[in-house]
JSON list of C-alpha atoms in Angstrom, two decimals:
[
{"chain": "A", "resi": 5, "resn": "MET", "atom": "CA", "xyz": [132.03, 164.77, 122.91]},
{"chain": "A", "resi": 6, "resn": "HIS", "atom": "CA", "xyz": [129.78, 161.54, 123.64]},
{"chain": "A", "resi": 7, "resn": "LEU", "atom": "CA", "xyz": [129.14, 159.01, 121.04]},
{"chain": "A", "resi": 8, "resn": "ALA", "atom": "CA", "xyz": [125.54, 159.12, 121.39]},
{"chain": "A", "resi": 9, "resn": "TYR", "atom": "CA", "xyz": [124.89, 162.38, 119.52]},
{"chain": "A", "resi": 10, "resn": "PRO", "atom": "CA", "xyz": [126.35, 161.47, 116.05]},
{"chain": "A", "resi": 11, "resn": "ALA", "atom": "CA", "xyz": [124.94, 157.99, 116.50]},
{"chain": "A", "resi": 12, "resn": "VAL", "atom": "CA", "xyz": [121.51, 159.23, 117.05]},
{"chain": "A", "resi": 13, "resn": "LEU", "atom": "CA", "xyz": [121.83, 161.75, 114.39]},
{"chain": "A", "resi": 14, "resn": "ALA", "atom": "CA", "xyz": [123.17, 159.01, 112.00]},
{"chain": "A", "resi": 15, "resn": "ALA", "atom": "CA", "xyz": [120.12, 156.85, 113.13]},
{"chain": "A", "resi": 16, "resn": "LEU", "atom": "CA", "xyz": [117.75, 159.55, 112.19]},
{"chain": "A", "resi": 17, "resn": "LEU", "atom": "CA", "xyz": [119.45, 160.30, 108.86]},
{"chain": "A", "resi": 18, "resn": "PHE", "atom": "CA", "xyz": [119.33, 156.59, 107.95]},
{"chain": "A", "resi": 19, "resn": "CYS", "atom": "CA", "xyz": [115.44, 156.30, 109.07]},
{"chain": "A", "resi": 20, "resn": "ILE", "atom": "CA", "xyz": [114.40, 159.45, 106.92]},
{"chain": "A", "resi": 21, "resn": "GLY", "atom": "CA", "xyz": [116.37, 158.05, 104.01]},
{"chain": "A", "resi": 22, "resn": "LEU", "atom": "CA", "xyz": [114.91, 154.56, 104.48]},
{"chain": "A", "resi": 23, "resn": "TYR", "atom": "CA", "xyz": [111.38, 156.23, 104.47]},
{"chain": "A", "resi": 24, "resn": "GLY", "atom": "CA", "xyz": [112.21, 158.33, 101.30]},
{"chain": "A", "resi": 25, "resn": "VAL", "atom": "CA", "xyz": [113.20, 154.83, 99.59]},
{"chain": "A", "resi": 26, "resn": "LEU", "atom": "CA", "xyz": [110.05, 153.08, 100.60]},
{"chain": "A", "resi": 27, "resn": "ALA", "atom": "CA", "xyz": [107.50, 155.94, 100.34]},
{"chain": "A", "resi": 28, "resn": "ARG", "atom": "CA", "xyz": [108.71, 157.87, 97.18]},
{"chain": "A", "resi": 29, "resn": "ARG", "atom": "CA", "xyz": [107.73, 157.37, 93.58]},
{"chain": "A", "resi": 30, "resn": "ASN", "atom": "CA", "xyz": [110.12, 159.67, 91.95]},
{"chain": "A", "resi": 31, "resn": "ALA", "atom": "CA", "xyz": [113.40, 157.89, 91.01]},
{"chain": "A", "resi": 32, "resn": "ILE", "atom": "CA", "xyz": [115.55, 160.95, 91.76]},
{"chain": "A", "resi": 33, "resn": "LEU", "atom": "CA", "xyz": [114.13, 161.31, 95.11]},
{"chain": "A", "resi": 34, "resn": "VAL", "atom": "CA", "xyz": [114.79, 157.68, 95.90]},
{"chain": "A", "resi": 35, "resn": "LEU", "atom": "CA", "xyz": [118.43, 158.16, 94.81]},
{"chain": "A", "resi": 36, "resn": "MET", "atom": "CA", "xyz": [118.47, 161.12, 96.95]},
{"chain": "A", "resi": 37, "resn": "SER", "atom": "CA", "xyz": [117.50, 158.97, 99.78]},
{"chain": "A", "resi": 38, "resn": "VAL", "atom": "CA", "xyz": [119.81, 156.44, 99.22]},
{"chain": "A", "resi": 39, "resn": "GLU", "atom": "CA", "xyz": [122.58, 158.89, 99.44]},
{"chain": "A", "resi": 40, "resn": "LEU", "atom": "CA", "xyz": [121.09, 160.10, 102.77]},
{"chain": "A", "resi": 41, "resn": "MET", "atom": "CA", "xyz": [121.53, 156.62, 104.13]},
{"chain": "A", "resi": 42, "resn": "LEU", "atom": "CA", "xyz": [125.01, 156.44, 102.98]},
{"chain": "A", "resi": 43, "resn": "ASN", "atom": "CA", "xyz": [125.95, 159.65, 104.53]},
{"chain": "A", "resi": 44, "resn": "ALA", "atom": "CA", "xyz": [124.34, 158.32, 107.92]},
{"chain": "A", "resi": 45, "resn": "VAL", "atom": "CA", "xyz": [126.82, 155.38, 107.38]},
{"chain": "A", "resi": 46, "resn": "ASN", "atom": "CA", "xyz": [129.63, 157.63, 106.82]},
{"chain": "A", "resi": 47, "resn": "LEU", "atom": "CA", "xyz": [128.70, 159.77, 109.88]},
{"chain": "A", "resi": 48, "resn": "ASN", "atom": "CA", "xyz": [128.90, 156.72, 111.89]},
{"chain": "A", "resi": 49, "resn": "LEU", "atom": "CA", "xyz": [132.22, 155.60, 110.66]},
{"chain": "A", "resi": 50, "resn": "VAL", "atom": "CA", "xyz": [133.88, 158.98, 111.38]},
{"chain": "A", "resi": 51, "resn": "ALA", "atom": "CA", "xyz": [132.32, 158.92, 114.90]},
{"chain": "A", "resi": 52, "resn": "PHE", "atom": "CA", "xyz": [133.38, 155.61, 115.83]},
{"chain": "A", "resi": 53, "resn": "ASP", "atom": "CA", "xyz": [136.94, 156.27, 114.42]},
{"chain": "A", "resi": 54, "resn": "VAL", "atom": "CA", "xyz": [137.14, 159.43, 116.49]},
{"chain": "A", "resi": 55, "resn": "TRP", "atom": "CA", "xyz": [135.87, 157.67, 119.59]},
{"chain": "A", "resi": 56, "resn": "LEU", "atom": "CA", "xyz": [138.13, 154.69, 119.28]},
{"chain": "A", "resi": 57, "resn": "ARG", "atom": "CA", "xyz": [140.98, 157.02, 118.55]},
{"chain": "A", "resi": 58, "resn": "ASP", "atom": "CA", "xyz": [142.48, 154.70, 115.93]},
{"chain": "A", "resi": 59, "resn": "THR", "atom": "CA", "xyz": [145.92, 155.84, 114.88]},
{"chain": "A", "resi": 60, "resn": "LEU", "atom": "CA", "xyz": [145.43, 154.82, 111.21]},
{"chain": "A", "resi": 61, "resn": "HIS", "atom": "CA", "xyz": [142.10, 156.42, 110.95]},
{"chain": "A", "resi": 62, "resn": "SER", "atom": "CA", "xyz": [140.65, 153.46, 109.11]},
{"chain": "A", "resi": 63, "resn": "GLY", "atom": "CA", "xyz": [137.10, 154.76, 109.58]},
{"chain": "A", "resi": 64, "resn": "GLN", "atom": "CA", "xyz": [137.83, 157.87, 107.84]},
{"chain": "A", "resi": 65, "resn": "ALA", "atom": "CA", "xyz": [139.73, 156.17, 105.07]},
{"chain": "A", "resi": 66, "resn": "LEU", "atom": "CA", "xyz": [136.56, 153.91, 104.66]},
{"chain": "A", "resi": 67, "resn": "THR", "atom": "CA", "xyz": [134.31, 156.96, 104.37]},
{"chain": "A", "resi": 68, "resn": "LEU", "atom": "CA", "xyz": [136.39, 158.27, 101.59]},
{"chain": "A", "resi": 69, "resn": "PHE", "atom": "CA", "xyz": [135.82, 155.10, 99.57]},
{"chain": "A", "resi": 70, "resn": "THR", "atom": "CA", "xyz": [132.24, 154.96, 100.40]},
{"chain": "A", "resi": 71, "resn": "ILE", "atom": "CA", "xyz": [131.90, 158.59, 99.02]},
{"chain": "A", "resi": 72, "resn": "ALA", "atom": "CA", "xyz": [133.74, 157.40, 95.95]},
{"chain": "A", "resi": 73, "resn": "ILE", "atom": "CA", "xyz": [131.41, 154.55, 95.49]},
{"chain": "A", "resi": 74, "resn": "ALA", "atom": "CA", "xyz": [128.39, 156.67, 96.10]},
{"chain": "A", "resi": 75, "resn": "ALA", "atom": "CA", "xyz": [129.46, 159.12, 93.53]},
{"chain": "A", "resi": 76, "resn": "ALA", "atom": "CA", "xyz": [129.72, 156.38, 90.91]},
{"chain": "A", "resi": 77, "resn": "GLU", "atom": "CA", "xyz": [126.32, 154.85, 91.93]},
{"chain": "A", "resi": 78, "resn": "ILE", "atom": "CA", "xyz": [124.95, 158.33, 91.59]},
{"chain": "A", "resi": 79, "resn": "GLY", "atom": "CA", "xyz": [126.35, 158.86, 88.21]},
{"chain": "A", "resi": 80, "resn": "ILE", "atom": "CA", "xyz": [125.14, 155.63, 86.78]},
{"chain": "A", "resi": 81, "resn": "GLY", "atom": "CA", "xyz": [121.88, 155.89, 88.60]},
{"chain": "A", "resi": 82, "resn": "LEU", "atom": "CA", "xyz": [121.11, 159.39, 87.08]},
{"chain": "A", "resi": 83, "resn": "ALA", "atom": "CA", "xyz": [122.10, 158.12, 83.71]},
{"chain": "A", "resi": 84, "resn": "ILE", "atom": "CA", "xyz": [119.46, 155.40, 83.89]},
{"chain": "A", "resi": 85, "resn": "VAL", "atom": "CA", "xyz": [116.67, 157.89, 85.21]},
{"chain": "A", "resi": 86, "resn": "LEU", "atom": "CA", "xyz": [117.51, 160.11, 82.34]},
{"chain": "A", "resi": 87, "resn": "ALA", "atom": "CA", "xyz": [117.42, 157.36, 79.76]},
{"chain": "A", "resi": 88, "resn": "VAL", "atom": "CA", "xyz": [114.04, 156.19, 81.25]},
{"chain": "A", "resi": 89, "resn": "TYR", "atom": "CA", "xyz": [112.68, 159.52, 81.40]},
{"chain": "A", "resi": 90, "resn": "ARG", "atom": "CA", "xyz": [113.65, 160.18, 77.69]},
{"chain": "A", "resi": 91, "resn": "ASN", "atom": "CA", "xyz": [111.98, 156.95, 76.47]},
{"chain": "A", "resi": 92, "resn": "ARG", "atom": "CA", "xyz": [108.74, 156.97, 78.97]},
{"chain": "A", "resi": 93, "resn": "GLY", "atom": "CA", "xyz": [108.37, 160.83, 79.54]},
{"chain": "A", "resi": 94, "resn": "THR", "atom": "CA", "xyz": [108.33, 160.06, 83.36]},
{"chain": "A", "resi": 95, "resn": "SER", "atom": "CA", "xyz": [110.48, 159.18, 86.17]},
{"chain": "A", "resi": 96, "resn": "ASP", "atom": "CA", "xyz": [107.54, 157.49, 88.15]},
{"chain": "A", "resi": 97, "resn": "ILE", "atom": "CA", "xyz": [108.84, 154.05, 89.55]},
{"chain": "A", "resi": 98, "resn": "ASP", "atom": "CA", "xyz": [105.48, 152.56, 89.38]},
{"chain": "A", "resi": 99, "resn": "ARG", "atom": "CA", "xyz": [105.48, 153.09, 85.88]},
{"chain": "A", "resi": 100, "resn": "LEU", "atom": "CA", "xyz": [108.75, 151.80, 85.42]},
{"chain": "A", "resi": 101, "resn": "ARG", "atom": "CA", "xyz": [107.14, 148.26, 86.07]},
{"chain": "A", "resi": 102, "resn": "ASP", "atom": "CA", "xyz": [106.03, 148.66, 82.55]},
{"chain": "A", "resi": 103, "resn": "THR", "atom": "CA", "xyz": [109.65, 148.24, 81.23]},
{"chain": "A", "resi": 104, "resn": "ALA", "atom": "CA", "xyz": [109.68, 144.63, 81.82]},
{"chain": "A", "resi": 105, "resn": "GLU", "atom": "CA", "xyz": [109.59, 142.63, 78.82]},
{"chain": "A", "resi": 106, "resn": "THR", "atom": "CA", "xyz": [106.09, 141.12, 77.88]},
{"chain": "A", "resi": 107, "resn": "ASP", "atom": "CA", "xyz": [105.69, 138.12, 75.75]},
{"chain": "A", "resi": 108, "resn": "ASP", "atom": "CA", "xyz": [104.43, 139.25, 72.25]},
{"chain": "A", "resi": 109, "resn": "ALA", "atom": "CA", "xyz": [103.42, 135.70, 71.64]},
{"chain": "A", "resi": 110, "resn": "GLU", "atom": "CA", "xyz": [100.19, 136.28, 73.55]},
{"chain": "A", "resi": 111, "resn": "LYS", "atom": "CA", "xyz": [98.95, 138.31, 70.83]},
{"chain": "A", "resi": 112, "resn": "LEU", "atom": "CA", "xyz": [98.01, 136.45, 67.59]},
{"chain": "A", "resi": 113, "resn": "PRO", "atom": "CA", "xyz": [98.00, 138.22, 64.56]},
{"chain": "A", "resi": 114, "resn": "ASP", "atom": "CA", "xyz": [94.59, 139.07, 62.97]},
{"chain": "A", "resi": 115, "resn": "SER", "atom": "CA", "xyz": [93.78, 137.03, 59.86]},
{"chain": "A", "resi": 116, "resn": "SER", "atom": "CA", "xyz": [93.05, 140.43, 58.16]},
{"chain": "A", "resi": 117, "resn": "ASP", "atom": "CA", "xyz": [96.86, 141.27, 58.25]},
{"chain": "A", "resi": 118, "resn": "THR", "atom": "CA", "xyz": [97.84, 138.05, 56.57]},
{"chain": "A", "resi": 119, "resn": "ASP", "atom": "CA", "xyz": [95.35, 138.66, 53.76]},
{"chain": "A", "resi": 120, "resn": "THR", "atom": "CA", "xyz": [96.39, 142.06, 52.97]},
{"chain": "A", "resi": 121, "resn": "ASP", "atom": "CA", "xyz": [99.92, 140.81, 52.58]},
{"chain": "A", "resi": 122, "resn": "THR", "atom": "CA", "xyz": [98.95, 138.35, 50.09]},
{"chain": "A", "resi": 123, "resn": "ALA", "atom": "CA", "xyz": [96.43, 140.91, 48.41]},
{"chain": "A", "resi": 124, "resn": "ASP", "atom": "CA", "xyz": [99.27, 143.47, 48.21]},
{"chain": "A", "resi": 125, "resn": "ALA", "atom": "CA", "xyz": [101.60, 140.84, 46.48]},
{"chain": "A", "resi": 126, "resn": "ASP", "atom": "CA", "xyz": [98.89, 139.94, 44.15]},
{"chain": "A", "resi": 127, "resn": "ALA", "atom": "CA", "xyz": [98.04, 143.76, 43.25]},
{"chain": "A", "resi": 128, "resn": "ASP", "atom": "CA", "xyz": [101.55, 145.01, 42.78]},
{"chain": "A", "resi": 129, "resn": "GLY", "atom": "CA", "xyz": [103.04, 141.97, 41.44]},
{"chain": "A", "resi": 130, "resn": "THR", "atom": "CA", "xyz": [105.61, 142.04, 44.23]},
{"chain": "A", "resi": 131, "resn": "GLU", "atom": "CA", "xyz": [106.11, 139.61, 47.24]},
{"chain": "A", "resi": 132, "resn": "PRO", "atom": "CA", "xyz": [105.28, 141.16, 50.61]},
{"chain": "A", "resi": 133, "resn": "THR", "atom": "CA", "xyz": [108.25, 141.95, 53.05]},
{"chain": "A", "resi": 134, "resn": "PRO", "atom": "CA", "xyz": [109.66, 138.74, 54.15]},
{"chain": "A", "resi": 135, "resn": "GLY", "atom": "CA", "xyz": [110.80, 139.79, 57.43]},
{"chain": "A", "resi": 136, "resn": "ARG", "atom": "CA", "xyz": [107.27, 140.84, 58.40]},
{"chain": "A", "resi": 137, "resn": "ALA", "atom": "CA", "xyz": [105.68, 137.53, 57.28]},
{"chain": "A", "resi": 138, "resn": "ASP", "atom": "CA", "xyz": [108.42, 135.71, 59.12]},
{"chain": "A", "resi": 139, "resn": "GLU", "atom": "CA", "xyz": [107.55, 137.72, 62.15]},
{"chain": "A", "resi": 140, "resn": "LYS", "atom": "CA", "xyz": [104.12, 136.89, 62.19]},
{"chain": "A", "resi": 141, "resn": "THR", "atom": "CA", "xyz": [104.70, 133.27, 61.80]},
{"chain": "A", "resi": 142, "resn": "GLY", "atom": "CA", "xyz": [107.09, 133.17, 64.65]},
{"chain": "A", "resi": 143, "resn": "LYS", "atom": "CA", "xyz": [104.67, 134.75, 66.95]},
{"chain": "A", "resi": 144, "resn": "THR", "atom": "CA", "xyz": [102.11, 132.09, 65.90]},
{"chain": "A", "resi": 145, "resn": "LYS", "atom": "CA", "xyz": [104.68, 129.30, 66.44]},
{"chain": "A", "resi": 146, "resn": "LYS", "atom": "CA", "xyz": [105.41, 130.75, 70.14]},
{"chain": "A", "resi": 147, "resn": "ALA", "atom": "CA", "xyz": [101.69, 131.14, 70.83]},
{"chain": "A", "resi": 148, "resn": "GLU", "atom": "CA", "xyz": [101.08, 127.45, 69.89]},
{"chain": "A", "resi": 149, "resn": "ALA", "atom": "CA", "xyz": [103.99, 126.43, 72.04]},
{"chain": "A", "resi": 150, "resn": "THR", "atom": "CA", "xyz": [103.04, 128.06, 74.99]},
{"chain": "A", "resi": 151, "resn": "THR", "atom": "CA", "xyz": [99.49, 126.76, 74.94]}
]
């Protein structure tokens, strides 16, 4: 058997997987495309192992390790995708950019919010929630520090 046949097939599989990673927006399809690329590498490892007639079969042994690592990667990747889907309601990769931390200090609290806290304290005779007031002053301090 010629080495060209499995090498060309592996190159085609790798290109299809690369296209899937670059063009797809669904996280599960991206994970499937990564698996396709890993399988193309595995095919190359086995083909070169057979072609070189290695007595230790190191290409096949490395393929087994690659399969084990790919299984762990898919398990973790699917767990992350499911957690994001539960929180966001979508697995669209473009919308995952919204998960980046935003600076809440850019939003200053309204003056009406602080007035209602003091009004509530005067009307009820109790003090406003201390965590909430500290949170607002912390945001104000952050906003002043950034400007």
